[in-house]
């Protein structure tokens, strides 16, 4: 089985967590004479702790990988049903000559991306694993909607977001130029929920352009 970089790092961390107490015990033995009853149990316990730490970390890594794959499948299905495409590189949307506008946006970035048309409007979805300094979120999902005309920069106050009918888990709402974006917590975990989030963002964009 080929080990990924994250898996190798996890195993090394587990080895370090288990080996460090044993090394510390040996160093201590040079200066302080310890009873022989402690010399075997302590290194053994440290080794077992290292194994448990590595196993738990690898389990977390596998669950995170499963969640990412589930989100990829959901975004791919959404893109296919909305005449778009899904990729992990923003350049993939600008090299095919299909005329997408949102991939050029600075908000359209991350490790999982999709574009499509919803109700005749271009919509982009970007999922990022990078920590956002504004929201403090580790895995935000942003839904971008292309507006038909330029709008002045605006941001909805956090206490007023719930009045917009965007559903739960909304972190921020803003617009600038010909883009409106809604940032949600986490990545897509359900196709129906993602559809509802996109539809709500599209309706908000339509209301914004009517005012």
XYZ file of N, CA and C in Angstrom:
633
model
N 0.847 -1.195 0.000
C 0.000 0.000 0.000
C 0.881 1.243 0.000
N 0.613 2.152 -0.895
C 1.394 3.378 -0.989
C 0.942 4.359 0.087
N 1.890 4.822 0.875
C 1.573 5.751 1.949
C 1.535 7.174 1.415
N 0.522 7.907 1.816
C 0.460 9.317 1.463
C 1.395 10.100 2.368
N 1.629 11.345 1.986
C 2.511 12.196 2.795
C 1.916 12.408 4.177
N 0.586 12.636 4.259
C -0.049 12.840 5.564
C 0.068 11.596 6.431
N -0.063 10.402 5.800
C 0.036 9.161 6.566
C 1.447 8.976 7.104
N 2.446 9.255 6.265
C 3.826 9.152 6.735
C 4.090 10.107 7.890
N 3.567 11.336 7.770
C 3.753 12.309 8.852
C 3.094 11.829 10.136
N 1.914 11.215 9.997
C 1.207 10.711 11.175
C 2.001 9.605 11.858
N 2.541 8.673 11.060
C 3.331 7.585 11.635
C 4.588 8.117 12.330
N 5.226 9.106 11.717
C 6.412 9.695 12.328
C 6.070 10.393 13.642
N 4.914 11.082 13.664
C 4.489 11.733 14.902
C 4.210 10.701 15.984
N 3.589 9.578 15.598
C 3.320 8.522 16.566
C 4.603 7.927 17.109
N 5.581 7.708 16.214
C 6.863 7.171 16.658
C 7.564 8.141 17.602
N 7.480 9.432 17.256
C 8.107 10.437 18.117
C 7.424 10.492 19.476
N 6.073 10.434 19.462
C 5.334 10.493 20.725
C 5.654 9.296 21.612
N 5.879 8.139 20.985
C 6.205 6.961 21.781
C 7.666 6.878 22.163
N 8.550 7.374 21.294
C 9.976 7.242 21.548
C 10.558 8.291 22.466
N 9.986 9.481 22.461
C 10.555 10.567 23.263
C 10.585 10.229 24.754
N 9.473 9.724 25.352
C 9.553 9.392 26.786
C 10.608 8.337 27.080
N 10.787 7.367 26.137
C 11.794 6.327 26.364
C 13.199 6.925 26.361
N 13.469 7.807 25.407
C 14.768 8.468 25.355
C 14.987 9.315 26.603
N 13.921 10.029 27.012
C 14.034 10.857 28.216
C 14.342 9.998 29.432
N 13.743 8.814 29.479
C 14.002 7.913 30.599
C 15.453 7.461 30.623
N 16.015 7.160 29.454
C 17.407 6.742 29.380
C 18.350 7.857 29.818
N 18.021 9.086 29.360
C 18.851 10.220 29.754
C 18.770 10.438 31.262
N 17.586 10.329 31.818
C 17.396 10.511 33.260
C 18.165 9.459 34.045
N 18.215 8.239 33.480
C 18.908 7.139 34.152
C 20.388 7.423 34.333
N 20.934 8.270 33.467
C 22.347 8.606 33.577
C 22.643 9.442 34.817
N 21.646 10.172 35.297
C 21.855 11.078 36.422
C 21.120 10.629 37.689
N 19.997 9.955 37.503
C 19.200 9.518 38.658
C 18.964 8.018 38.544
N 19.392 7.305 39.548
C 19.173 5.861 39.540
C 17.736 5.563 39.896
N 17.027 4.908 38.980
C 15.614 4.597 39.191
C 15.471 3.118 39.536
N 14.433 2.775 40.275
C 14.181 1.354 40.571
C 13.964 0.564 39.277
N 14.459 -0.673 39.253
C 14.343 -1.468 38.035
C 12.884 -1.720 37.652
N 11.969 -1.650 38.671
C 10.554 -1.896 38.362
C 9.981 -0.847 37.406
N 10.646 0.326 37.311
C 10.142 1.395 36.441
C 10.787 1.373 35.059
N 11.867 0.684 34.913
C 12.642 0.774 33.675
C 11.955 0.103 32.490
N 11.214 -0.931 32.724
C 10.530 -1.633 31.640
C 9.115 -1.095 31.408
N 8.308 -0.933 32.459
C 6.929 -0.459 32.219
C 6.844 0.901 31.553
N 7.710 1.833 31.939
C 7.603 3.178 31.383
C 7.870 3.218 29.875
N 8.972 2.627 29.361
C 9.156 2.618 27.904
C 8.057 1.861 27.177
N 7.579 0.769 27.786
C 6.508 0.004 27.150
C 5.232 0.833 27.056
N 4.908 1.542 28.132
C 3.707 2.385 28.118
C 3.847 3.501 27.094
N 5.060 4.077 26.995
C 5.282 5.132 26.010
C 5.108 4.604 24.593
N 5.596 3.390 24.341
C 5.460 2.786 23.014
C 3.996 2.544 22.674
N 3.234 2.005 23.626
C 1.806 1.761 23.398
C 1.065 3.071 23.149
N 1.420 4.113 23.923
C 0.807 5.426 23.719
C 1.074 5.932 22.303
N 2.307 5.756 21.819
C 2.636 6.189 20.457
C 1.812 5.464 19.425
N 1.629 4.154 19.600
C 0.810 3.387 18.659
C -0.638 3.865 18.666
N -1.186 4.085 19.861
C -2.571 4.555 19.953
C -2.727 5.928 19.320
N -1.766 6.810 19.555
C -1.810 8.156 18.982
C -1.799 8.083 17.459
N -0.917 7.256 16.898
C -0.836 7.121 15.440
C -2.121 6.538 14.866
N -2.688 5.526 15.550
C -3.922 4.900 15.056
C -5.083 5.886 15.054
N -5.212 6.666 16.128
C -6.291 7.653 16.201
C -6.119 8.732 15.145
N -4.884 9.181 14.940
C -4.636 10.226 13.942
C -4.920 9.725 12.540
N -4.525 8.481 12.249
C -4.794 7.908 10.935
C -6.282 7.721 10.710
N -7.009 7.390 11.787
C -8.455 7.268 11.672
C -9.092 8.608 11.326
N -8.620 9.685 11.972
C -9.123 11.022 11.661
C -8.804 11.401 10.217
N -7.600 11.035 9.767
C -7.199 11.352 8.398
C -8.075 10.628 7.386
N -8.382 9.358 7.662
C -9.228 8.586 6.748
C -10.641 9.154 6.694
N -11.165 9.558 7.856
C -12.511 10.140 7.866
C -12.536 11.455 7.100
N -11.481 12.273 7.251
C -11.407 13.537 6.518
C -11.329 13.276 5.019
N -10.572 12.239 4.614
C -10.468 11.896 3.193
C -11.816 11.440 2.654
N -12.564 10.681 3.456
C -13.898 10.230 3.030
C -14.840 11.418 2.863
N -14.759 12.401 3.776
C -15.617 13.579 3.667
C -15.277 14.386 2.416
N -13.970 14.511 2.124
C -13.566 15.237 0.918
C -14.059 14.538 -0.343
N -13.952 13.219 -0.374
C -14.410 12.474 -1.547
C -15.920 12.589 -1.702
N -16.655 12.545 -0.593
C -18.104 12.705 -0.650
C -18.477 14.079 -1.200
N -17.767 15.107 -0.760
C -18.022 16.457 -1.266
C -17.693 16.562 -2.750
N -16.623 15.901 -3.170
C -16.258 15.932 -4.598
C -17.350 15.308 -5.451
N -17.896 14.200 -5.007
C -18.970 13.536 -5.752
C -20.208 14.431 -5.824
N -20.524 15.102 -4.716
C -21.692 15.988 -4.682
C -21.510 17.158 -5.644
N -20.342 17.783 -5.623
C -20.092 18.913 -6.521
C -20.064 18.471 -7.980
N -19.516 17.297 -8.235
C -19.486 16.789 -9.608
C -20.903 16.555 -10.121
N -21.768 15.975 -9.271
C -23.154 15.750 -9.675
C -23.876 17.070 -9.913
N -23.637 18.047 -9.031
C -24.277 19.353 -9.204
C -23.845 20.004 -10.513
N -22.547 19.959 -10.814
C -22.032 20.569 -12.036
C -22.612 19.892 -13.277
N -22.700 18.578 -13.264
C -23.250 17.845 -14.418
C -24.715 18.186 -14.654
N -25.485 18.345 -13.582
C -26.908 18.640 -13.708
C -27.183 20.101 -14.039
N -26.165 20.945 -13.948
C -26.360 22.369 -14.210
C -25.471 22.867 -15.355
N -25.134 21.969 -16.255
C -24.402 22.337 -17.455
C -23.028 22.909 -17.197
N -22.374 22.444 -16.146
C -21.067 22.989 -15.797
C -20.012 21.929 -15.696
N -19.027 22.180 -14.866
C -17.947 21.233 -14.669
C -17.353 21.403 -13.290
N -16.630 20.364 -12.868
C -16.004 20.342 -11.543
C -14.530 20.009 -11.718
N -13.660 20.672 -10.968
C -12.223 20.432 -11.065
C -11.558 20.849 -9.758
N -10.266 20.567 -9.666
C -9.490 20.955 -8.492
C -8.512 22.078 -8.808
N -8.494 22.526 -10.050
C -7.578 23.582 -10.469
C -8.370 24.655 -11.206
N -8.220 25.908 -10.778
C -8.970 27.000 -11.400
C -8.634 27.152 -12.875
N -7.420 26.802 -13.264
C -7.014 26.934 -14.663
C -7.848 26.047 -15.584
N -8.433 24.975 -15.037
C -9.221 24.070 -15.864
C -10.473 24.738 -16.415
N -10.919 25.805 -15.788
C -12.148 26.478 -16.235
C -11.862 27.586 -17.254
N -10.631 27.963 -17.393
C -10.297 29.056 -18.311
C -9.561 28.570 -19.545
N -9.210 27.288 -19.599
C -8.433 26.772 -20.720
C -9.286 26.108 -21.796
N -10.581 25.965 -21.544
C -11.413 25.234 -22.509
C -12.224 26.152 -23.409
N -12.150 27.455 -23.185
C -12.862 28.382 -24.048
C -14.365 28.383 -23.883
N -14.891 27.913 -22.747
C -16.336 27.865 -22.545
C -16.904 29.203 -22.088
N -16.059 30.159 -21.778
C -16.538 31.495 -21.450
C -17.018 31.701 -20.033
N -16.527 30.919 -19.076
C -16.904 31.128 -17.684
C -16.281 32.417 -17.170
N -17.037 33.167 -16.366
C -16.554 34.438 -15.823
C -16.080 34.306 -14.371
N -16.781 33.535 -13.578
C -16.479 33.464 -12.141
C -15.119 32.855 -11.806
N -14.573 31.921 -12.602
C -13.241 31.396 -12.264
C -12.147 32.461 -12.207
N -12.385 33.625 -12.799
C -11.398 34.709 -12.723
C -11.487 35.479 -11.416
N -12.520 35.218 -10.625
C -12.715 35.935 -9.367
C -11.680 35.500 -8.328
N -11.171 36.439 -7.520
C -10.242 36.062 -6.445
C -10.902 35.218 -5.363
N -12.232 35.199 -5.323
C -12.952 34.392 -4.337
C -13.148 32.952 -4.806
N -12.863 32.704 -6.087
C -13.021 31.367 -6.643
C -11.665 30.661 -6.553
N -11.386 30.114 -5.388
C -10.110 29.449 -5.161
C -10.321 28.351 -4.123
N -9.435 27.377 -4.160
C -9.544 26.281 -3.219
C -9.103 24.977 -3.840
N -9.404 23.884 -3.158
C -8.987 22.572 -3.627
C -10.117 21.782 -4.268
N -11.319 22.343 -4.285
C -12.449 21.706 -4.955
C -13.355 22.803 -5.499
N -13.556 22.816 -6.827
C -14.237 23.922 -7.495
C -15.272 23.400 -8.476
N -16.327 24.203 -8.689
C -17.351 23.842 -9.669
C -18.020 25.109 -10.187
N -18.464 25.052 -11.432
C -19.253 26.133 -12.025
C -20.438 25.515 -12.760
N -21.475 26.313 -12.923
C -22.657 25.862 -13.650
C -23.623 27.015 -13.821
N -24.751 26.743 -14.452
C -25.788 27.757 -14.632
C -27.049 27.326 -13.888
N -27.538 28.208 -13.051
C -28.753 27.944 -12.278
C -29.754 29.049 -12.596
N -30.894 28.674 -13.151
C -31.911 29.651 -13.544
C -31.333 30.702 -14.492
N -30.441 30.253 -15.362
C -29.858 31.160 -16.348
C -28.756 32.048 -15.812
N -28.329 31.824 -14.571
C -27.304 32.652 -13.943
C -26.066 31.799 -13.692
N -24.896 32.369 -13.945
C -23.657 31.627 -13.688
C -23.391 31.568 -12.191
N -23.115 30.368 -11.720
C -22.865 30.126 -10.303
C -21.546 29.375 -10.160
N -20.754 29.768 -9.180
C -19.508 29.068 -8.873
C -19.514 28.590 -7.433
N -18.906 27.459 -7.195
C -18.795 26.913 -5.843
C -17.329 26.594 -5.598
N -16.792 27.138 -4.539
C -15.384 26.878 -4.215
C -15.262 26.391 -2.780
N -14.487 25.331 -2.594
C -14.263 24.757 -1.276
C -12.772 24.826 -0.969
N -12.433 25.421 0.142
C -11.037 25.650 0.479
C -10.695 25.038 1.824
N -9.482 24.502 1.929
C -8.999 23.967 3.201
C -8.136 24.973 3.935
N -7.925 26.132 3.324
C -7.098 27.153 3.960
C -7.916 27.947 4.969
N -7.294 28.291 6.059
C -7.977 29.042 7.108
C -8.247 30.460 6.644
N -9.491 30.880 6.797
C -9.895 32.215 6.393
C -9.712 33.165 7.572
N -8.865 34.201 7.452
C -8.625 35.107 8.580
C -9.852 35.911 8.977
N -10.815 36.094 8.050
C -12.006 36.884 8.362
C -12.996 36.091 9.200
N -13.167 34.813 8.878
C -14.177 34.008 9.555
C -13.600 33.027 10.558
N -12.302 32.740 10.424
C -11.709 31.753 11.305
C -12.102 30.338 10.957
N -12.661 30.140 9.775
C -13.107 28.815 9.365
C -11.986 28.068 8.667
N -11.851 26.775 8.939
C -10.804 25.970 8.329
C -11.223 25.405 6.979
N -12.495 25.145 6.781
C -12.960 24.549 5.539
C -14.225 25.253 5.055
N -14.091 26.473 4.573
C -15.278 27.185 4.116
C -15.690 26.794 2.701
N -16.974 26.893 2.435
C -17.506 26.736 1.087
C -18.126 28.065 0.678
N -17.767 28.558 -0.491
C -18.292 29.824 -0.972
C -19.109 29.600 -2.235
N -20.322 30.145 -2.249
C -21.171 30.128 -3.435
C -21.138 31.519 -4.043
N -20.684 31.612 -5.292
C -20.594 32.886 -5.995
C -21.670 32.956 -7.065
N -22.292 34.112 -7.200
C -23.322 34.325 -8.223
C -22.908 35.516 -9.077
N -22.941 35.334 -10.371
C -22.585 36.396 -11.307
C -23.765 37.343 -11.478
N -23.553 38.633 -11.199
C -24.608 39.629 -11.319
C -24.649 40.198 -12.737
N -25.794 40.695 -13.121
C -25.956 41.210 -14.485
C -25.402 42.619 -14.642
N -25.161 43.296 -13.520
C -24.630 44.655 -13.595
C -23.731 44.930 -12.398
N -22.927 45.963 -12.515
C -21.994 46.316 -11.449
C -22.748 46.794 -10.200
N -22.212 46.372 -9.038
C -22.776 46.804 -7.765
C -21.654 47.368 -6.897
N -22.004 48.301 -6.036
C -21.027 48.868 -5.115
C -20.664 47.836 -4.045
N -19.455 47.894 -3.526
C -19.059 46.954 -2.468
C -19.987 47.061 -1.261
N -20.416 45.916 -0.764
C -21.314 45.888 0.396
C -21.144 44.565 1.116
N -21.341 44.613 2.414
C -21.252 43.412 3.239
C -22.411 43.407 4.224
N -23.059 42.282 4.353
C -24.194 42.163 5.268
C -23.676 41.928 6.679
N -24.186 42.703 7.616
C -23.789 42.531 9.011
C -24.206 41.147 9.477
N -23.347 40.540 10.295
C -23.568 39.162 10.725
C -24.931 38.972 11.391
N -25.388 39.948 12.163
C -26.660 39.810 12.877
C -27.858 39.878 11.946
N -27.653 40.341 10.694
C -28.759 40.456 9.749
C -28.796 39.316 8.728
N -27.810 38.439 8.763
C -27.742 37.371 7.757
C -28.953 36.460 7.823
N -29.442 36.176 9.040
C -30.557 35.241 9.175
C -31.834 35.747 8.514
N -31.916 37.053 8.246
C -33.115 37.606 7.614
C -33.138 37.367 6.098
N -32.039 36.897 5.533
C -31.937 36.761 4.080
C -32.486 35.450 3.559
N -32.840 34.536 4.444
C -33.405 33.265 4.002
C -32.402 32.349 3.326
N -31.173 32.372 3.781
C -30.127 31.557 3.164
C -29.943 30.209 3.848
N -30.737 29.940 4.851
C -30.580 28.685 5.568
C -29.553 28.800 6.680
N -29.098 27.658 7.151
C -28.163 27.624 8.275
C -26.709 27.614 7.798
N -25.832 27.790 8.744
C -24.387 27.665 8.540
C -23.816 28.717 7.595
N -24.418 29.901 7.566
C -23.892 30.987 6.740
C -22.927 31.814 7.584
N -21.728 32.049 7.069
C -20.726 32.809 7.804
C -20.674 34.268 7.381
N -20.789 34.520 6.074
C -20.708 35.900 5.611
C -21.382 36.035 4.251
N -21.847 37.261 3.971
C -22.494 37.589 2.691
C -21.960 38.942 2.251
N -21.538 39.032 0.997
C -21.007 40.296 0.487
C -21.133 40.321 -1.021
N -20.932 41.507 -1.600
C -20.920 41.637 -3.053
C -19.995 42.784 -3.434
N -19.525 42.704 -4.669
C -18.626 43.724 -5.177
C -18.547 43.545 -6.690
N -18.672 44.650 -7.407
C -18.633 44.555 -8.861
C -19.802 43.746 -9.390
N -19.496 42.678 -10.122
C -20.547 41.833 -10.674
C -20.585 40.468 -9.999
N -20.275 40.444 -8.720
C -20.278 39.187 -7.975
C -20.969 39.356 -6.625
N -21.716 38.347 -6.285
C -22.251 38.218 -4.930
C -21.760 36.881 -4.409
N -21.252 36.874 -3.182
C -20.782 35.604 -2.651
C -21.312 35.372 -1.248
N -21.600 34.100 -0.987
C -22.106 33.658 0.313
C -21.172 32.560 0.806
N -20.610 32.766 1.991
C -19.677 31.781 2.534
C -20.380 30.963 3.606
N -20.303 29.639 3.445
C -20.924 28.702 4.374
C -19.845 27.970 5.178
N -20.274 27.412 6.308
C -19.377 26.580 7.109
C -19.231 25.206 6.453
N -18.032 24.702 6.433
C -17.807 23.335 5.971
C -18.004 23.127 4.478
N -17.763 21.896 4.042
C -17.942 21.511 2.647
C -19.299 20.847 2.454
N -19.736 20.681 1.196
C -21.037 20.028 0.961
C -21.048 18.608 1.518
N -22.094 18.276 2.229
C -22.242 16.918 2.763
C -23.524 16.259 2.287
N -24.372 17.033 1.588
C -25.644 16.511 1.108
C -26.029 17.252 -0.166
N -26.406 16.503 -1.211
C -26.721 17.118 -2.498
C -27.939 18.037 -2.410
N -28.963 17.590 -1.714
C -30.175 18.395 -1.583
C -29.895 19.701 -0.848
N -29.077 19.618 0.205
C -28.731 20.824 0.957
C -27.926 21.794 0.091
N -27.001 21.274 -0.699
C -26.212 22.129 -1.584
C -27.111 22.829 -2.597
N -28.050 22.104 -3.176
C -28.995 22.713 -4.120
C -29.765 23.852 -3.472
N -30.215 23.612 -2.240
C -30.976 24.640 -1.527
C -30.109 25.866 -1.259
N -28.845 25.655 -0.907
C -27.942 26.775 -0.642
C -27.690 27.588 -1.910
N -27.481 26.911 -3.023
C -27.262 27.603 -4.291
C -28.511 28.376 -4.704
N -29.674 27.748 -4.611
C -30.926 28.415 -4.992
C -31.165 29.656 -4.139
N -30.870 29.553 -2.846
C -31.059 30.702 -1.957
C -30.127 31.841 -2.352
N -28.882 31.529 -2.721
C -27.939 32.562 -3.151
C -28.384 33.204 -4.456
N -28.911 32.406 -5.370
C -29.391 32.940 -6.652
C -30.593 33.855 -6.436
N -31.502 33.459 -5.541
C -32.664 34.312 -5.243
C -32.226 35.625 -4.602
N -31.248 35.543 -3.711
C -30.735 36.764 -3.082
C -30.128 37.687 -4.127
N -29.372 37.134 -5.072
C -28.783 37.941 -6.133
C -29.867 38.607 -6.976
N -30.943 37.881 -7.255
C -32.050 38.453 -8.039
C -32.710 39.600 -7.289
N -32.933 39.438 -5.987
C -33.534 40.511 -5.202
C -32.621 41.717 -5.133
N -31.330 41.453 -5.036
C -30.354 42.554 -4.968
C -30.388 43.383 -6.239
N -30.541 42.754 -7.376
C -30.518 43.471 -8.632
C -31.828 44.190 -8.915
N -32.889 43.823 -8.195
C -34.183 44.495 -8.353
C -34.210 45.816 -7.596
N -33.364 45.944 -6.586
C -33.374 47.173 -5.762
C -32.545 48.263 -6.398
